[in-house]
mmCIF file with all atom_site columns, C-alpha atoms in Angstrom:
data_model
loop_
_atom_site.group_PDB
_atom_site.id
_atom_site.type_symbol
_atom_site.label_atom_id
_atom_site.label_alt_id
_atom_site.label_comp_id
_atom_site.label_asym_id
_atom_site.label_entity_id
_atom_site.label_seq_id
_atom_site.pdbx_PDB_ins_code
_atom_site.Cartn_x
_atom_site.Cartn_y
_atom_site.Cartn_z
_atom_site.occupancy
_atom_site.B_iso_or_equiv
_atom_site.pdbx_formal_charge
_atom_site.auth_seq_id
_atom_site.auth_comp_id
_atom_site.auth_asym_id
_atom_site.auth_atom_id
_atom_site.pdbx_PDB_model_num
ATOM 1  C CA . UNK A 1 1  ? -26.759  24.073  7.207  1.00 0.00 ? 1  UNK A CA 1
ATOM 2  C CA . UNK A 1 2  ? -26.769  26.861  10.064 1.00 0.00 ? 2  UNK A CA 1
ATOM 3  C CA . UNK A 1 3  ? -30.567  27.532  8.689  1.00 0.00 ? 3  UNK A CA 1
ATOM 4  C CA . UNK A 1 4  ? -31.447  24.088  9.667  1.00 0.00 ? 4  UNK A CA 1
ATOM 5  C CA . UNK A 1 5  ? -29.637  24.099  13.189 1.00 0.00 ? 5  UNK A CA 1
ATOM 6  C CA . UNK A 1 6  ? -31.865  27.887  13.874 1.00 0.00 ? 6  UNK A CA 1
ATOM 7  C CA . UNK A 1 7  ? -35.228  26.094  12.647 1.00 0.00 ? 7  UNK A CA 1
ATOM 8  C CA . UNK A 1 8  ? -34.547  23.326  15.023 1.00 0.00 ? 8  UNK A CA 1
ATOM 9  C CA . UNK A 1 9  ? -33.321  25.261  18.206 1.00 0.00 ? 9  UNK A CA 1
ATOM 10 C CA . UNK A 1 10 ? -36.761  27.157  17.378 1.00 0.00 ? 10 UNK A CA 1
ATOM 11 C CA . UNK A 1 11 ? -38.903  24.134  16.929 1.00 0.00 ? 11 UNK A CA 1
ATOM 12 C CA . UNK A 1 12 ? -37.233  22.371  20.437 1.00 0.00 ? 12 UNK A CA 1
ATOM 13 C CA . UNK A 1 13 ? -37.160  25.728  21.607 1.00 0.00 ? 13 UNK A CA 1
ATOM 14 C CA . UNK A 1 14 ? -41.528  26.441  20.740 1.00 0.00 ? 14 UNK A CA 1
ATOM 15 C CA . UNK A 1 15 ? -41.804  22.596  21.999 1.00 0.00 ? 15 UNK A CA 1
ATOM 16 C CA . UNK A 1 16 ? -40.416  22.769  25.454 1.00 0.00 ? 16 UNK A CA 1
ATOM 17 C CA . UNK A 1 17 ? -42.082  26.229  26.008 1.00 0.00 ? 17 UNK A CA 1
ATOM 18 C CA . UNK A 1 18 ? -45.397  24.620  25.222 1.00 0.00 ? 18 UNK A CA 1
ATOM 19 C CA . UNK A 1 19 ? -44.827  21.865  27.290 1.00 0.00 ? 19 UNK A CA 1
ATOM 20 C CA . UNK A 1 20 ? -44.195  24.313  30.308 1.00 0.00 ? 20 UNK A CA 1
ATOM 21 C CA . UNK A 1 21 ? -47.083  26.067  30.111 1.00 0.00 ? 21 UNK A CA 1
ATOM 22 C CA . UNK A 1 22 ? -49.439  23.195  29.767 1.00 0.00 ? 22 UNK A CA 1
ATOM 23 C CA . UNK A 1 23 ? -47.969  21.567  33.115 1.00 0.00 ? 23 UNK A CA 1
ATOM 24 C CA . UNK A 1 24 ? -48.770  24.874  34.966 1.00 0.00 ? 24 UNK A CA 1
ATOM 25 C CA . UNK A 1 25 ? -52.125  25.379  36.924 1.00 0.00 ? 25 UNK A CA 1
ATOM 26 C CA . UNK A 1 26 ? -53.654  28.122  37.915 1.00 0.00 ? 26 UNK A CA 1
ATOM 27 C CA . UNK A 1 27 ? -53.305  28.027  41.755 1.00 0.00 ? 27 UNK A CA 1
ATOM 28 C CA . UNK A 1 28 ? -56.939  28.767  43.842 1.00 0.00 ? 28 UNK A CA 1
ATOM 29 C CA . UNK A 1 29 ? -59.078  26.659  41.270 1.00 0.00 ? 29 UNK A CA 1
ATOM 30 C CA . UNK A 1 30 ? -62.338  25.240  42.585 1.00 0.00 ? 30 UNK A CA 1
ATOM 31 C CA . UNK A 1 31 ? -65.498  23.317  41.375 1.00 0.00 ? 31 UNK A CA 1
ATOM 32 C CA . UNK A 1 32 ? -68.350  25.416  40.421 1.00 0.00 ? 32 UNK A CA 1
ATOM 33 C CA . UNK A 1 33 ? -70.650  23.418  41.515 1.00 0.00 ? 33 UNK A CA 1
ATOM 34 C CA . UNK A 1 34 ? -69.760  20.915  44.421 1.00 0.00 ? 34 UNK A CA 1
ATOM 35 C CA . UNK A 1 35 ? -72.331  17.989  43.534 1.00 0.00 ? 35 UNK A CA 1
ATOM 36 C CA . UNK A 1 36 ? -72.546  15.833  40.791 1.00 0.00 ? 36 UNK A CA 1
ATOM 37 C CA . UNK A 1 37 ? -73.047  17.753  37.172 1.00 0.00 ? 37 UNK A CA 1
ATOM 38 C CA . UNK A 1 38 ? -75.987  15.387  36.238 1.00 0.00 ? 38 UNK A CA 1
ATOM 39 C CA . UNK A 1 39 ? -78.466  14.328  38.466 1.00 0.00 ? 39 UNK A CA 1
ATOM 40 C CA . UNK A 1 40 ? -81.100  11.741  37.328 1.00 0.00 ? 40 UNK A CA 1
ATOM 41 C CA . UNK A 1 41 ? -83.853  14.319  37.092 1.00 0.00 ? 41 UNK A CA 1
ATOM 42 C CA . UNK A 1 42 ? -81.697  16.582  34.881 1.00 0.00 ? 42 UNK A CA 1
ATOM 43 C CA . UNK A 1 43 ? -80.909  13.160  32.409 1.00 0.00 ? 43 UNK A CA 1
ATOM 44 C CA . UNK A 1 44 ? -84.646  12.443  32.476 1.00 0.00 ? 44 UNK A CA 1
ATOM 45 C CA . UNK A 1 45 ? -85.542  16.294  31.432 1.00 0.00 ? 45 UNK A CA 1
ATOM 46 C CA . UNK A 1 46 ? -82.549  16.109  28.856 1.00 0.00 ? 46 UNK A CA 1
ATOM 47 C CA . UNK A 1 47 ? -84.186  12.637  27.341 1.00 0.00 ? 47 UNK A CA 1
ATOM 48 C CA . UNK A 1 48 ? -87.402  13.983  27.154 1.00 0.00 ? 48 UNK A CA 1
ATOM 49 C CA . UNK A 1 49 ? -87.129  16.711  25.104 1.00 0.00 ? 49 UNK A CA 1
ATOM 50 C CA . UNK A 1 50 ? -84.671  14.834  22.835 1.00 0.00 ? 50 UNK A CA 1
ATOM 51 C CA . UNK A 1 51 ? -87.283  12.512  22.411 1.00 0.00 ? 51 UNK A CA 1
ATOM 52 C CA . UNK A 1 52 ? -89.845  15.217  21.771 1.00 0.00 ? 52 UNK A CA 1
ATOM 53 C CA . UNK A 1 53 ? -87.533  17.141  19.059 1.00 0.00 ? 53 UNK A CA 1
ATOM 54 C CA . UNK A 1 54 ? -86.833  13.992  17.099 1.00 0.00 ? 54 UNK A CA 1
ATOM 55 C CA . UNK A 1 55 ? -90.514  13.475  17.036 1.00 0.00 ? 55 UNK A CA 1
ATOM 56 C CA . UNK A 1 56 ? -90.844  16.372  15.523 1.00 0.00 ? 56 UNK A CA 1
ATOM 57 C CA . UNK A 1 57 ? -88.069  16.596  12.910 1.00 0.00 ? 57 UNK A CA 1
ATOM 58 C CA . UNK A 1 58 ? -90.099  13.049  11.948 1.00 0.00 ? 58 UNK A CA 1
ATOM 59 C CA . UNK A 1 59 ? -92.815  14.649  11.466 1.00 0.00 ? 59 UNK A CA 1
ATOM 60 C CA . UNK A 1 60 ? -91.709  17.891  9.409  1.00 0.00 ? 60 UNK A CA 1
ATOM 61 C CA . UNK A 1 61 ? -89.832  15.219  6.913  1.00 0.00 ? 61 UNK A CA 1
ATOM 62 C CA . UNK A 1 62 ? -92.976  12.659  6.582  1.00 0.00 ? 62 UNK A CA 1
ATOM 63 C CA . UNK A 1 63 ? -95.007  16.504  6.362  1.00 0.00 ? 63 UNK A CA 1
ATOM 64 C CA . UNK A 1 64 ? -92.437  17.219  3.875  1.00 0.00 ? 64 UNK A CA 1
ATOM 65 C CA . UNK A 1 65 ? -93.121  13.945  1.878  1.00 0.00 ? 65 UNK A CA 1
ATOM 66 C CA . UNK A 1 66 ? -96.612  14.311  2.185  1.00 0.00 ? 66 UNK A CA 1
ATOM 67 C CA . UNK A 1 67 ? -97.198  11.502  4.499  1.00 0.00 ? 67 UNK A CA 1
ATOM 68 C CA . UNK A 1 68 ? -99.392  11.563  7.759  1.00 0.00 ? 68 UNK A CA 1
ATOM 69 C CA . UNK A 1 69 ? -97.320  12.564  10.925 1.00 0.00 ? 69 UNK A CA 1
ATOM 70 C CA . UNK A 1 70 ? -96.287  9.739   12.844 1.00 0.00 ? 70 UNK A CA 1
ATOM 71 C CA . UNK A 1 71 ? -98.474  10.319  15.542 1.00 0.00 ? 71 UNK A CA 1
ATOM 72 C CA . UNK A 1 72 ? -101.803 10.264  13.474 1.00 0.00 ? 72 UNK A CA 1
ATOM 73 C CA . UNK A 1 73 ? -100.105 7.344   11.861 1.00 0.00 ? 73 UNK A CA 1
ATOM 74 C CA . UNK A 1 74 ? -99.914  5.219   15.162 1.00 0.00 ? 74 UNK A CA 1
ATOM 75 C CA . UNK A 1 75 ? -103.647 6.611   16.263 1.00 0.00 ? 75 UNK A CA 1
ATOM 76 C CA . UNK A 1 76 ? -104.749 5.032   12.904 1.00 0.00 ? 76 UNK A CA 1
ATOM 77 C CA . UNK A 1 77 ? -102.602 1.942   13.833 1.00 0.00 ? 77 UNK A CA 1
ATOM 78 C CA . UNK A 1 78 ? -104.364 1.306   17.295 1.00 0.00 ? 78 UNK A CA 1
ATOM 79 C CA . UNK A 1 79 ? -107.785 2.021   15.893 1.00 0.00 ? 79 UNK A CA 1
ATOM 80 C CA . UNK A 1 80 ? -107.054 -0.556  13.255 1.00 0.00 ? 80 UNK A CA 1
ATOM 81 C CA . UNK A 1 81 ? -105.267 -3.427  15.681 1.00 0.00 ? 81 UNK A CA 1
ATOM 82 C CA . UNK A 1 82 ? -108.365 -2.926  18.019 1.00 0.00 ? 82 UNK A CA 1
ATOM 83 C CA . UNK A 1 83 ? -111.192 -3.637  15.599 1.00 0.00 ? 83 UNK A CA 1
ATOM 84 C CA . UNK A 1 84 ? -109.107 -6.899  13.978 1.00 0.00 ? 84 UNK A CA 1
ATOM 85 C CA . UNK A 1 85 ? -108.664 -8.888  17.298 1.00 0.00 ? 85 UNK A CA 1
ATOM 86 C CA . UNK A 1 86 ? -107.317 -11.493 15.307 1.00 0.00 ? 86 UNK A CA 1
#
């Protein structure tokens, strides 16, 4: 019975102790960088190039298949909508 009054004391004892040392802050802390993290520019770069890697990981897997790559795909499509105007 003592056993289980030690592993509690320890347990409250770990829990408080953890507690305490999340609350603290280090005192002097500052922004790194004053303005806003993400400017407009910076989410238009950041789209881009997603958009350009999952055009490629489309392609290696339609490669991979042994299909056309999606771009020569959609140049085929145009040339074929714009001879059939109907």
């Amino acid at each position: 019975m003592e056993f289980v009054v030690y592993i509690g004391c320890a347990l409250l004892l770990a829990l408080v102790l953890i507690l305490s040392v999340g609350r603290r802050r280090p005192q002097g802390t500052r922004l790194l960088a004053d303005g806003p993290l993400h400017t407009e520019a910076a989410d238009a770069e950041i789209e881009a190039v997603d958009i350009d890697q999952m055009i490629e990981a489309l392609g290696e897997r339609r490669r991979l298949a042994g299909r056309p790559e999606i771009g020569d795909e959609l140049a085929r499509q145009a040339l074929r909508d714009s001879a059939d105007p109907g």
